[in-house]
Short mmCIF file of C-alpha atoms and ligand atoms in Angstrom, two decimals:
data_model
loop_
_atom_site.label_atom_id
_atom_site.label_comp_id
_atom_site.label_asym_id
_atom_site.label_seq_id
_atom_site.Cartn_x
_atom_site.Cartn_y
_atom_site.Cartn_z
CA UNK A 1 -99.94 11.92 48.09
CA UNK A 2 -97.04 11.44 45.69
CA UNK A 3 -94.06 9.07 46.60
CA UNK A 4 -91.18 11.54 46.91
CA UNK A 5 -88.53 8.92 47.73
CA UNK A 6 -89.28 4.96 47.43
CA UNK A 7 -86.64 2.38 48.81
CA UNK A 8 -87.21 -1.15 47.74
CA UNK A 9 -85.36 -4.52 49.00
CA UNK A 10 -82.36 -1.98 49.75
CA UNK A 11 -78.93 -3.89 50.95
CA UNK A 12 -75.19 -2.87 51.39
CA UNK A 13 -72.37 -4.92 52.42
CA UNK A 14 -69.18 -3.04 52.34
CA UNK A 15 -66.72 -5.07 50.49
CA UNK A 16 -64.07 -5.63 52.91
CA UNK A 17 -66.68 -6.05 55.97
CA UNK A 18 -67.06 -9.50 56.53
CA UNK A 19 -70.07 -9.48 59.25
CA UNK A 20 -73.70 -9.28 58.58
CA UNK A 21 -74.74 -6.65 55.71
CA UNK A 22 -74.86 -3.33 57.01
CA UNK A 23 -78.25 -2.48 55.38
CA UNK A 24 -80.38 -6.20 54.48
CA UNK A 25 -83.55 -5.65 51.90
CA UNK A 26 -85.04 -2.18 53.25
CA UNK A 27 -88.32 -0.99 52.07
CA UNK A 28 -89.47 2.70 52.77
CA UNK A 29 -91.83 4.91 50.71
CA UNK A 30 -91.48 8.80 51.66
CA UNK A 31 -94.72 11.19 51.19
CA UNK A 32 -93.76 14.41 49.14
CA UNK A 33 -92.96 17.19 51.99
CA UNK A 34 -93.17 14.71 54.53
CA UNK A 35 -90.33 15.02 57.74
CA UNK A 36 -89.26 11.53 58.25
CA UNK A 37 -86.97 10.83 61.39
CA UNK A 38 -84.42 7.40 61.26
CA UNK A 39 -83.63 6.92 64.86
CA UNK A 40 -81.05 3.77 65.98
CA UNK A 41 -77.88 3.17 67.88
CA UNK A 42 -74.63 3.87 66.47
CA UNK A 43 -73.57 1.72 63.50
CA UNK A 44 -76.48 0.59 62.09
CA UNK A 45 -76.31 1.96 58.97
CA UNK A 46 -78.31 5.32 59.11
CA UNK A 47 -75.57 7.08 57.42
CA UNK A 48 -75.01 4.66 55.03
CA UNK A 49 -78.56 4.40 53.89
CA UNK A 50 -78.81 8.06 54.11
CA UNK A 51 -75.84 8.07 51.59
CA UNK A 52 -77.17 5.75 49.26
CA UNK A 53 -80.36 7.85 48.80
CA UNK A 54 -78.18 10.69 48.00
CA UNK A 55 -75.95 9.16 45.49
CA UNK A 56 -73.35 8.94 47.06
CA UNK A 57 -72.70 5.33 47.77
CA UNK A 58 -73.70 2.25 45.66
CA UNK A 59 -76.21 -0.11 47.04
CA UNK A 60 -75.32 -3.97 46.93
CA UNK A 61 -78.69 -4.53 45.69
CA UNK A 62 -82.50 -2.79 45.55
CA UNK A 63 -83.50 0.44 44.15
CA UNK A 64 -83.88 3.82 45.43
CA UNK A 65 -86.13 6.20 43.21
CA UNK A 66 -86.82 9.92 43.66
CA UNK A 67 -90.06 11.20 42.01
CA UNK A 68 -89.91 8.09 40.27
CA UNK A 69 -86.60 8.33 38.84
CA UNK A 70 -83.70 5.39 39.88
CA UNK A 71 -80.83 7.36 41.41
CA UNK A 72 -77.87 6.87 39.66
CA UNK A 73 -75.44 9.61 41.35
CA UNK A 74 -75.45 12.98 43.76
CA UNK A 75 -77.20 15.70 42.07
CA UNK A 76 -78.77 18.94 42.84
CA UNK A 77 -82.43 17.24 43.44
CA UNK A 78 -80.47 16.10 46.90
CA UNK A 79 -79.45 18.51 49.41
CA UNK A 80 -77.79 17.19 52.41
CA UNK A 81 -76.38 18.79 55.52
CA UNK A 82 -73.60 16.85 57.77
CA UNK A 83 -72.77 16.42 61.11
CA UNK A 84 -70.24 18.98 61.33
CA UNK A 85 -67.21 20.04 59.40
CA UNK A 86 -68.70 20.27 55.73
CA UNK A 87 -68.71 23.59 55.10
CA UNK A 88 -65.84 24.88 53.20
CA UNK A 89 -63.55 27.13 55.06
CA UNK A 90 -61.97 28.99 52.80
CA UNK A 91 -65.19 30.40 51.63
CA UNK A 92 -67.05 33.04 53.53
CA UNK A 93 -70.36 32.02 54.95
CA UNK A 94 -72.30 33.85 51.78
CA UNK A 95 -69.71 32.31 49.28
CA UNK A 96 -70.31 28.94 50.72
CA UNK A 97 -73.93 29.48 49.60
CA UNK A 98 -73.24 31.18 46.70
CA UNK A 99 -71.07 28.20 45.45
CA UNK A 100 -73.82 25.40 45.64
CA UNK A 101 -76.25 27.88 44.04
CA UNK A 102 -73.94 28.63 40.99
CA UNK A 103 -73.22 24.64 40.74
CA UNK A 104 -77.08 24.31 39.90
CA UNK A 105 -76.92 27.15 37.12
CA UNK A 106 -77.97 30.09 38.75
CA UNK A 107 -75.98 33.32 37.54
CA UNK A 108 -73.86 34.87 39.87
CA UNK A 109 -75.62 38.21 40.65
CA UNK A 110 -78.70 36.00 41.43
CA UNK A 111 -76.53 33.62 43.40
CA UNK A 112 -75.33 36.75 45.37
CA UNK A 113 -79.28 37.78 45.95
CA UNK A 114 -80.47 34.20 46.82
CA UNK A 115 -77.65 33.45 49.54
CA UNK A 116 -78.81 36.95 51.15
CA UNK A 117 -81.99 35.36 51.16
CA UNK A 118 -80.93 32.42 52.77
CA UNK A 119 -79.11 34.13 55.47
CA UNK A 120 -82.07 35.72 56.52
CA UNK A 121 -84.21 32.75 56.22
CA UNK A 122 -82.04 30.75 58.96
CA UNK A 123 -81.02 34.27 60.62
CA UNK A 124 -77.53 34.83 59.97
CA UNK A 125 -77.95 38.09 58.15
CA UNK A 126 -75.11 40.22 59.51
CA UNK A 127 -72.36 37.43 60.02
CA UNK A 128 -72.38 36.77 55.80
CA UNK A 129 -68.91 37.96 55.17
CA UNK A 130 -67.28 35.38 58.25
CA UNK A 131 -65.45 31.92 57.58
CA UNK A 132 -66.46 29.41 59.18
CA UNK A 133 -63.85 29.24 61.77
CA UNK A 134 -65.70 32.63 62.94
CA UNK A 135 -68.45 31.07 63.32
CA UNK A 136 -70.09 28.94 66.47
CA UNK A 137 -70.92 25.24 66.17
CA UNK A 138 -74.95 26.14 65.85
CA UNK A 139 -74.34 29.18 63.09
CA UNK A 140 -72.18 27.03 60.88
CA UNK A 141 -74.88 24.31 61.00
CA UNK A 142 -77.45 26.99 59.92
CA UNK A 143 -74.77 28.31 57.36
CA UNK A 144 -74.98 24.46 56.37
CA UNK A 145 -78.67 24.58 56.29
CA UNK A 146 -79.21 27.42 53.72
CA UNK A 147 -76.25 25.98 51.45
CA UNK A 148 -78.50 22.70 51.36
CA UNK A 149 -81.49 24.89 50.31
CA UNK A 150 -79.78 27.01 47.64
CA UNK A 151 -79.97 24.26 45.31
CA UNK A 152 -83.25 24.10 45.91
CA UNK A 153 -83.08 20.57 46.05
CA UNK A 154 -86.84 18.99 46.40
CA UNK A 155 -85.66 16.38 49.21
CA UNK A 156 -83.20 17.30 52.63
CA UNK A 157 -81.04 14.72 53.81
CA UNK A 158 -79.97 15.57 57.09
CA UNK A 159 -76.84 13.36 58.97
CA UNK A 160 -77.27 14.17 62.89
CA UNK A 161 -76.90 17.71 61.57
CA UNK A 162 -77.34 19.01 65.39
CA UNK A 163 -75.15 15.99 66.99
CA UNK A 164 -72.03 18.15 67.33
CA UNK A 165 -74.59 21.34 69.60
CA UNK A 166 -75.05 21.71 72.99
CA UNK A 167 -78.76 21.41 74.30
CA UNK A 168 -79.74 24.80 74.34
CA UNK A 169 -78.41 25.34 70.64
CA UNK A 170 -79.83 22.28 69.43
CA UNK A 171 -83.48 23.17 70.65
CA UNK A 172 -83.49 26.69 69.05
CA UNK A 173 -81.93 24.52 65.78
CA UNK A 174 -84.95 22.67 65.78
CA UNK A 175 -87.55 25.39 66.17
CA UNK A 176 -85.42 26.97 63.44
CA UNK A 177 -85.85 24.14 61.26
CA UNK A 178 -89.09 23.53 61.64
CA UNK A 179 -89.67 27.13 60.83
CA UNK A 180 -87.76 27.32 57.72
CA UNK A 181 -89.29 23.80 56.43
CA UNK A 182 -92.49 25.61 57.10
CA UNK A 183 -91.60 28.08 54.65
CA UNK A 184 -89.53 25.88 51.89
CA UNK A 185 -91.56 22.68 52.00
CA UNK A 186 -89.31 19.79 51.43
CA UNK A 187 -89.11 16.24 51.81
CA UNK A 188 -86.76 15.62 55.11
CA UNK A 189 -84.85 12.77 56.07
CA UNK A 190 -83.41 13.51 59.30
CA UNK A 191 -80.69 11.18 61.33
CA UNK A 192 -80.24 11.39 64.98
CA UNK A 193 -79.48 9.88 68.09
CA UNK A 194 -81.73 11.80 70.20
CA UNK A 195 -85.07 10.42 70.78
CA UNK A 196 -86.64 13.77 71.63
CA UNK A 197 -85.29 15.18 68.67
CA UNK A 198 -87.53 12.67 66.54
CA UNK A 199 -90.33 13.29 68.61
CA UNK A 200 -90.35 16.87 68.25
CA UNK A 201 -89.39 16.99 64.44
CA UNK A 202 -91.21 13.80 62.91
CA UNK A 203 -94.00 13.48 61.16
CA UNK A 204 -92.87 9.55 61.10
CA UNK A 205 -90.36 8.43 63.00
CA UNK A 206 -88.44 5.14 61.95
CA UNK A 207 -86.68 2.79 64.65
CA UNK A 208 -83.51 0.87 63.04
CA UNK A 209 -81.63 -2.04 64.54
CA UNK A 210 -78.17 -2.98 63.76
CA UNK A 211 -76.47 -5.81 61.07
CA UNK A 212 -78.58 -6.33 59.43
CA UNK A 213 -79.90 -2.71 58.90
CA UNK A 214 -83.87 -2.72 59.21
CA UNK A 215 -86.53 -0.99 60.62
CA UNK A 216 -88.04 -2.29 63.75
CA UNK A 217 -90.74 0.53 64.68
CA UNK A 218 -92.90 2.99 62.87
CA UNK A 219 -94.70 5.60 64.35
CA UNK A 220 -96.41 8.40 62.85
CA UNK A 221 -96.82 11.52 64.99
CA UNK A 222 -99.94 13.62 63.99
CA UNK A 223 -99.49 16.29 66.80
CA UNK A 224 -99.43 20.07 65.36
CA UNK A 225 -95.74 21.77 66.35
CA UNK A 226 -94.26 23.43 68.03
CA UNK A 227 -94.33 20.68 70.42
CA UNK A 228 -93.73 20.09 74.03
CA UNK A 229 -92.06 17.62 75.71
CA UNK A 230 -94.29 17.46 78.41
CA UNK A 231 -97.40 16.18 75.90
CA UNK A 232 -98.41 12.86 77.18
CA UNK A 233 -98.78 11.60 73.48
CA UNK A 234 -95.03 12.08 73.34
CA UNK A 235 -94.09 10.69 76.86
CA UNK A 236 -95.60 7.75 76.15
CA UNK A 237 -93.81 7.39 72.75
CA UNK A 238 -90.74 8.40 74.15
CA UNK A 239 -91.15 5.07 76.76
CA UNK A 240 -91.73 3.10 73.77
CA UNK A 241 -89.51 3.99 71.50
CA UNK A 242 -86.70 3.78 74.73
CA UNK A 243 -87.85 0.21 75.21
CA UNK A 244 -87.47 -0.63 71.61
CA UNK A 245 -83.65 0.47 71.51
CA UNK A 246 -82.61 -1.02 74.84
CA UNK A 247 -84.37 -4.41 73.93
CA UNK A 248 -82.07 -5.02 70.86
CA UNK A 249 -79.10 -6.94 71.57
CA UNK B 1 -46.86 39.20 68.30
CA UNK B 2 -47.17 41.73 71.06
CA UNK B 3 -45.11 44.27 71.46
CA UNK B 4 -43.38 43.13 74.95
CA UNK B 5 -42.99 39.24 73.24
CA UNK B 6 -40.75 41.13 70.16
CA UNK B 7 -38.96 43.08 73.25
CA UNK B 8 -38.16 39.77 75.15
CA UNK B 9 -36.99 37.97 72.03
CA UNK B 10 -34.62 41.35 71.03
CA UNK B 11 -32.81 40.83 75.01
CA UNK B 12 -32.01 37.12 73.98
CA UNK B 13 -30.53 38.54 71.23
CA UNK B 14 -28.65 41.65 73.03
CA UNK B 15 -27.99 39.23 75.48
CA UNK B 16 -26.13 36.71 73.44
CA UNK B 17 -23.99 39.51 71.54
CA UNK B 18 -22.72 41.25 74.72
CA UNK B 19 -21.58 38.32 76.16
CA UNK B 20 -19.56 37.36 72.86
CA UNK B 21 -18.50 40.86 72.70
CA UNK B 22 -17.42 40.80 76.18
CA UNK B 23 -15.81 37.57 76.08
CA UNK B 24 -14.00 38.55 72.71
CA UNK B 25 -12.39 41.87 74.00
CA UNK B 26 -10.96 41.00 77.55
CA UNK B 27 -9.33 38.38 75.93
CA UNK B 28 -11.01 35.55 76.56
CA UNK B 29 -9.58 33.98 73.09
CA UNK B 30 -7.73 35.31 70.48
CA UNK B 31 -9.71 37.68 68.06
CA UNK B 32 -8.30 35.88 65.20
CA UNK B 33 -9.96 32.81 65.86
CA UNK B 34 -13.37 33.68 67.48
CA UNK B 35 -13.56 38.06 66.82
CA UNK B 36 -16.28 40.18 69.23
CA UNK B 37 -19.42 40.99 66.74
CA UNK B 38 -18.50 44.87 66.88
CA UNK B 39 -15.11 43.92 65.37
CA UNK B 40 -16.99 41.75 62.74
CA UNK B 41 -18.95 44.11 61.09
CA UNK B 42 -16.59 46.71 61.53
CA UNK B 43 -14.09 44.93 59.52
CA UNK B 44 -16.39 43.68 57.08
CA UNK B 45 -18.03 46.90 56.20
CA UNK B 46 -14.50 48.48 55.83
CA UNK B 47 -13.06 46.04 53.91
CA UNK B 48 -16.15 45.43 51.35
CA UNK B 49 -17.99 48.17 49.53
CA UNK B 50 -21.51 48.41 49.89
CA UNK B 51 -21.81 47.78 46.47
CA UNK B 52 -20.26 44.68 46.24
CA UNK B 53 -22.23 43.76 49.64
CA UNK B 54 -25.53 44.07 48.01
CA UNK B 55 -23.95 42.56 45.41
CA UNK B 56 -23.92 39.26 47.44
CA UNK B 57 -27.29 39.76 48.93
CA UNK B 58 -28.79 40.05 45.81
CA UNK B 59 -26.99 37.32 43.80
CA UNK B 60 -27.71 34.99 46.91
CA UNK B 61 -31.74 36.01 47.10
CA UNK B 62 -31.91 35.09 43.23
CA UNK B 63 -30.55 31.76 43.35
CA UNK B 64 -33.12 31.07 46.48
CA UNK B 65 -35.87 32.44 44.40
CA UNK B 66 -35.41 30.82 41.55
CA UNK B 67 -34.43 27.49 43.02
CA UNK B 68 -37.68 28.08 45.64
CA UNK B 69 -39.70 28.88 42.15
CA UNK B 70 -38.87 25.82 40.58
CA UNK B 71 -38.99 23.39 43.41
CA UNK B 72 -42.25 24.64 44.96
CA UNK B 73 -44.23 24.83 41.89
CA UNK B 74 -43.04 21.32 40.94
CA UNK B 75 -43.67 19.96 44.52
CA UNK B 76 -46.81 21.32 44.61
CA UNK B 77 -47.95 20.17 41.07
CA UNK B 78 -46.70 16.86 42.05
CA UNK B 79 -47.87 16.52 45.19
CA UNK B 80 -51.18 17.83 44.27
CA UNK B 81 -51.12 15.15 41.57
CA UNK B 82 -49.62 12.36 43.81
CA UNK B 83 -52.39 13.11 46.46
CA UNK B 84 -55.25 13.09 44.31
CA UNK B 85 -54.63 10.64 41.67
CA UNK B 86 -53.90 7.00 43.03
CA UNK B 87 -51.75 5.82 39.89
CA UNK B 88 -49.27 8.97 40.22
CA UNK B 89 -48.86 8.30 43.78
CA UNK B 90 -48.37 4.54 43.48
CA UNK B 91 -45.39 5.60 40.85
CA UNK B 92 -44.11 8.37 42.33
CA UNK B 93 -44.20 7.67 46.02
CA UNK B 94 -41.45 4.73 45.95
CA UNK B 95 -39.31 7.15 44.15
CA UNK B 96 -39.79 10.12 46.28
CA UNK B 97 -39.37 8.27 49.60
CA UNK B 98 -35.74 7.02 48.33
CA UNK B 99 -34.50 10.42 47.25
CA UNK B 100 -36.19 12.29 49.79
CA UNK B 101 -33.49 11.18 52.84
CA UNK B 102 -30.41 11.88 50.96
CA UNK B 103 -28.82 15.62 51.39
CA UNK B 104 -28.97 17.99 48.82
CA UNK B 105 -25.43 18.02 49.83
CA UNK B 106 -24.76 15.19 48.24
CA UNK B 107 -25.81 16.29 45.27
CA UNK B 108 -23.23 18.60 44.65
CA UNK B 109 -20.79 16.75 42.69
CA UNK B 110 -23.17 15.15 40.07
CA UNK B 111 -24.88 18.78 39.74
CA UNK B 112 -21.62 19.91 38.46
CA UNK B 113 -21.22 17.46 36.04
CA UNK B 114 -24.94 17.80 34.91
CA UNK B 115 -25.19 21.23 34.96
CA UNK B 116 -21.42 22.80 35.15
CA UNK B 117 -20.12 25.60 37.45
CA UNK B 118 -22.51 28.18 36.87
CA UNK B 119 -25.87 28.88 38.04
CA UNK B 120 -28.19 26.13 37.31
CA UNK B 121 -25.83 23.61 39.35
CA UNK B 122 -26.58 25.81 42.44
CA UNK B 123 -30.21 26.45 41.77
CA UNK B 124 -30.79 22.76 41.08
CA UNK B 125 -29.54 22.12 44.63
CA UNK B 126 -31.59 24.81 46.05
CA UNK B 127 -34.25 22.67 44.33
CA UNK B 128 -33.97 19.64 45.57
CA UNK B 129 -33.94 21.25 49.55
CA UNK B 130 -37.37 23.31 48.26
CA UNK B 131 -38.73 20.22 46.65
CA UNK B 132 -39.22 17.39 48.71
CA UNK B 133 -40.90 18.97 51.87
CA UNK B 134 -42.78 20.69 49.58
CA UNK B 135 -44.32 17.66 47.76
CA UNK B 136 -44.80 15.69 51.22
CA UNK B 137 -46.81 18.22 52.52
CA UNK B 138 -48.79 19.17 49.89
CA UNK B 139 -49.79 14.95 49.62
CA UNK B 140 -50.38 14.88 53.06
CA UNK B 141 -52.92 18.06 52.81
CA UNK B 142 -54.73 16.03 49.80
CA UNK B 143 -55.02 13.01 51.69
CA UNK B 144 -55.99 14.77 55.16
CA UNK B 145 -59.06 16.47 53.61
CA UNK B 146 -62.48 15.70 55.69
CA UNK B 147 -64.37 13.45 53.62
CA UNK B 148 -67.63 15.38 54.17
CA UNK B 149 -66.23 18.18 52.46
CA UNK B 150 -65.71 16.10 49.23
CA UNK B 151 -69.17 14.55 49.45
CA UNK B 152 -70.62 18.25 49.95
CA UNK B 153 -69.08 19.49 46.92
CA UNK B 154 -70.58 15.93 45.50
CA UNK B 155 -74.04 16.42 46.36
CA UNK B 156 -73.63 19.92 44.65
CA UNK B 157 -72.62 17.88 41.02
CA UNK B 158 -69.08 19.21 41.64
CA UNK B 159 -66.96 16.08 40.15
CA UNK B 160 -63.97 15.46 38.35
CA UNK B 161 -61.10 18.20 37.61
CA UNK B 162 -63.45 20.71 38.85
CA UNK B 163 -63.63 18.69 42.37
CA UNK B 164 -59.95 18.90 42.37
CA UNK B 165 -59.37 22.62 41.79
CA UNK B 166 -62.61 24.42 43.10
CA UNK B 167 -62.73 22.16 46.07
CA UNK B 168 -59.64 19.84 47.19
CA UNK B 169 -56.65 22.16 46.24
CA UNK B 170 -58.21 25.08 48.16
CA UNK B 171 -58.91 22.57 51.54
CA UNK B 172 -55.60 21.54 51.24
CA UNK B 173 -54.21 24.84 51.24
CA UNK B 174 -53.02 24.99 54.75
CA UNK B 175 -51.04 22.11 54.62
CA UNK B 176 -49.16 23.54 51.18
CA UNK B 177 -48.41 26.73 52.85
CA UNK B 178 -46.86 25.24 55.81
CA UNK B 179 -44.73 22.84 53.58
CA UNK B 180 -43.63 25.97 51.39
CA UNK B 181 -42.43 27.67 54.46
CA UNK B 182 -40.53 24.43 55.86
CA UNK B 183 -38.98 24.38 51.74
CA UNK B 184 -37.77 27.78 51.67
CA UNK B 185 -36.00 27.31 54.95
CA UNK B 186 -34.42 24.28 53.80
CA UNK B 187 -33.65 25.88 50.21
CA UNK B 188 -32.14 28.60 52.65
CA UNK B 189 -30.43 26.48 54.41
CA UNK B 190 -28.20 24.87 51.21
CA UNK B 191 -27.26 27.83 49.75
CA UNK B 192 -24.22 28.37 51.49
CA UNK B 193 -23.16 24.92 50.52
CA UNK B 194 -24.29 25.43 46.99
CA UNK B 195 -22.20 28.66 46.92
CA UNK B 196 -19.35 26.57 47.82
CA UNK B 197 -19.73 25.57 43.92
CA UNK B 198 -17.29 27.62 42.67
CA UNK B 199 -19.40 31.08 43.09
CA UNK B 200 -17.59 34.47 42.50
CA UNK B 201 -20.24 35.74 44.68
CA UNK B 202 -23.09 35.08 46.90
CA UNK B 203 -23.04 35.34 50.51
CA UNK B 204 -22.25 31.77 51.23
CA UNK B 205 -19.00 32.29 48.78
CA UNK B 206 -18.27 35.73 51.32
CA UNK B 207 -18.28 33.41 54.04
CA UNK B 208 -15.57 31.00 52.57
CA UNK B 209 -13.58 33.61 50.69
CA UNK B 210 -13.21 35.30 54.03
CA UNK B 211 -12.21 32.26 56.02
CA UNK B 212 -9.98 31.14 53.21
CA UNK B 213 -7.71 34.99 53.35
CA UNK B 214 -7.76 34.62 57.16
CA UNK B 215 -10.43 37.46 57.54
CA UNK B 216 -12.89 35.44 60.23
CA UNK B 217 -14.61 38.36 60.77
CA UNK B 218 -15.76 38.90 57.47
CA UNK B 219 -17.04 35.52 57.76
CA UNK B 220 -18.67 35.95 61.16
CA UNK B 221 -20.66 38.93 59.58
CA UNK B 222 -21.41 36.84 56.41
CA UNK B 223 -23.14 34.42 59.02
CA UNK B 224 -24.58 37.49 60.64
CA UNK B 225 -26.08 38.59 57.14
CA UNK B 226 -27.58 34.87 56.02
CA UNK B 227 -29.61 34.63 59.38
CA UNK B 228 -30.60 38.31 59.07
CA UNK B 229 -31.83 37.72 55.15
CA UNK B 230 -33.06 34.57 56.23
CA UNK B 231 -35.39 36.07 58.49
CA UNK B 232 -36.60 39.04 56.73
CA UNK B 233 -37.39 36.62 53.82
CA UNK B 234 -38.81 33.71 55.53
CA UNK B 235 -41.53 37.18 57.53
CA UNK B 236 -42.43 38.33 53.96
CA UNK B 237 -43.43 34.96 53.37
CA UNK B 238 -45.50 34.23 56.65
CA UNK B 239 -47.02 37.90 56.23
CA UNK B 240 -48.14 36.44 52.56
CA UNK B 241 -49.60 33.31 53.76
CA UNK B 242 -51.44 35.12 56.49
CA UNK B 243 -53.03 37.39 54.23
CA UNK B 244 -54.30 34.83 52.42
CA UNK B 245 -54.61 31.50 53.73
CA UNK B 246 -54.35 32.55 57.02
CA UNK B 247 -57.50 34.58 56.57
CA UNK B 248 -59.69 31.12 57.39
CA UNK B 249 -57.11 28.96 58.78
CA UNK B 250 -55.61 29.31 62.26
CA UNK B 251 -52.01 27.96 61.69
N1 ATP C 301 -67.03 2.51 54.17
C1 ATP C 301 -66.98 1.63 55.03
N2 ATP C 301 -66.37 0.36 54.91
C2 ATP C 301 -66.36 -0.57 55.23
N3 ATP C 301 -67.77 -0.69 56.54
C3 ATP C 301 -68.20 0.53 56.90
C4 ATP C 301 -68.16 1.71 56.04
N4 ATP C 301 -69.17 2.39 56.62
C5 ATP C 301 -69.91 2.50 57.32
N5 ATP C 301 -69.04 0.72 57.90
C6 ATP C 301 -69.93 -0.46 58.88
O1 ATP C 301 -71.26 0.13 58.57
C7 ATP C 301 -71.93 -0.15 59.64
C8 ATP C 301 -73.13 1.17 59.71
O2 ATP C 301 -72.47 2.38 59.91
P1 ATP C 301 -72.98 3.97 59.57
O3 ATP C 301 -72.09 4.55 59.26
O4 ATP C 301 -74.10 4.07 58.76
O5 ATP C 301 -73.99 3.66 60.83
P2 ATP C 301 -74.66 5.13 61.98
O6 ATP C 301 -75.64 4.21 61.96
O7 ATP C 301 -74.49 5.98 60.49
O8 ATP C 301 -73.66 4.92 62.82
P3 ATP C 301 -73.40 6.26 63.72
O9 ATP C 301 -74.92 6.81 64.39
O10 ATP C 301 -72.84 6.35 64.99
O11 ATP C 301 -73.04 7.45 62.57
C9 ATP C 301 -70.97 0.26 60.66
O12 ATP C 301 -70.49 -1.40 61.56
C10 ATP C 301 -69.61 0.59 60.11
O13 ATP C 301 -68.54 -0.21 60.60
MG1 MG C 302 -73.86 8.17 60.98
#
């Protein structure tokens, strides 16, 4: 399988930050259409890593390649879903999605069609004319996912997209995301604090430790989806990951 | 607002005017010093021809709109620029911070020297009253845009002037709108003072002239009139904001 994302010797120090590096020489190769989950406690550098892959932040050392080409800046090949608050509040759900499509060069009529299609895909047909403040947190994140998909990116970067949701909505959103992912295969890098979320979603889970940010555990999960939390393999993995996270200083 | 709430507000007004009326009527105070509201209104309507009255209101409104239009455009444009481009902020901030606390009225003598006794000096003072709150709100609006909004835009390849025009300015609109409303109120507030500058007409002039002629009732009427016109104008501005920014933002 071809590598979609290659990260080599990636390090990051913030200018006015005297502590140990936020990321220290991280290596990671992600295959095309792979669903990778990054797990780790707050402050271990997950967002920083994701922002560098997205081209929103410059690394201090090392390189990121997407489809073999070095990342030099943000671009429509890389869609991103943020934790919350990233929708444009002055645009309706539909216009938020159209905005993204138009910026990758889709004609405005086709963009409208695409927006309707994506709204239906994320289960929001009928809410297209609502503004973000009129949508629940879960619905807002569905729009955010649809908007990222409107860029037709090869890779989808998700930074705790369900972190602000209640558990019931969160579980539903995980199912939704897997359904969408099954229809539109993408390479996904998904950041979360929730071990269970990682286990339900991932092809591969990477556990990070802080300062310097690095991977301390890597587990491949070959179980078919949808997965059940009672699955003995997952229960064992949960214990292993929890022990690893708790063991950190 | 619900009807009952509006009605409650009306009770306050009626109560206040009623007590004033009674106090004046029962000789609690000399009517030459404190005329009853009904006397004030009656006196004004009997003395001032309706057309003249309309003229006073119209000329005041024109000055306010002119001063507000200039102050608001300059405040929005400069505020956005200062909130977005660091060099503009570095250059304009200290300058604005020094001038901002100076009451617009303090500028009146200078305004007369610069612009003479005609319309421009009055408009200039209203301009000053409007500019600063609008500038400050616009700058703050630009500075407090949620970083994720700008990041999200950049993942869509939106940058440069497009990022400013299509994303940052719309995102800052709620603060800009609030600034416009505050600026309008302050501009109106300096109107009376602006019209002290040798104005021959206008609501502020009406108030001052009547006092000099010893017709205090007309002064009182003029003050009611200023309050009422301001209320109506502010309601119009608020409604315009509700229809636009208010569709997607809860103020
Ligand atoms: N712009 C910045 N300047 C200085 N330090 C920063 C900056 N951004 C992040 N950091 C530091 O880098 C470290 C990692 O931050 P990051 O946001 O990547 O963590 P995270 O794993 O995403 O945390 P969380 O789970 O809370 O979102 C933190 O110690 C943080 O203080
Ligand atoms: Mg983070």
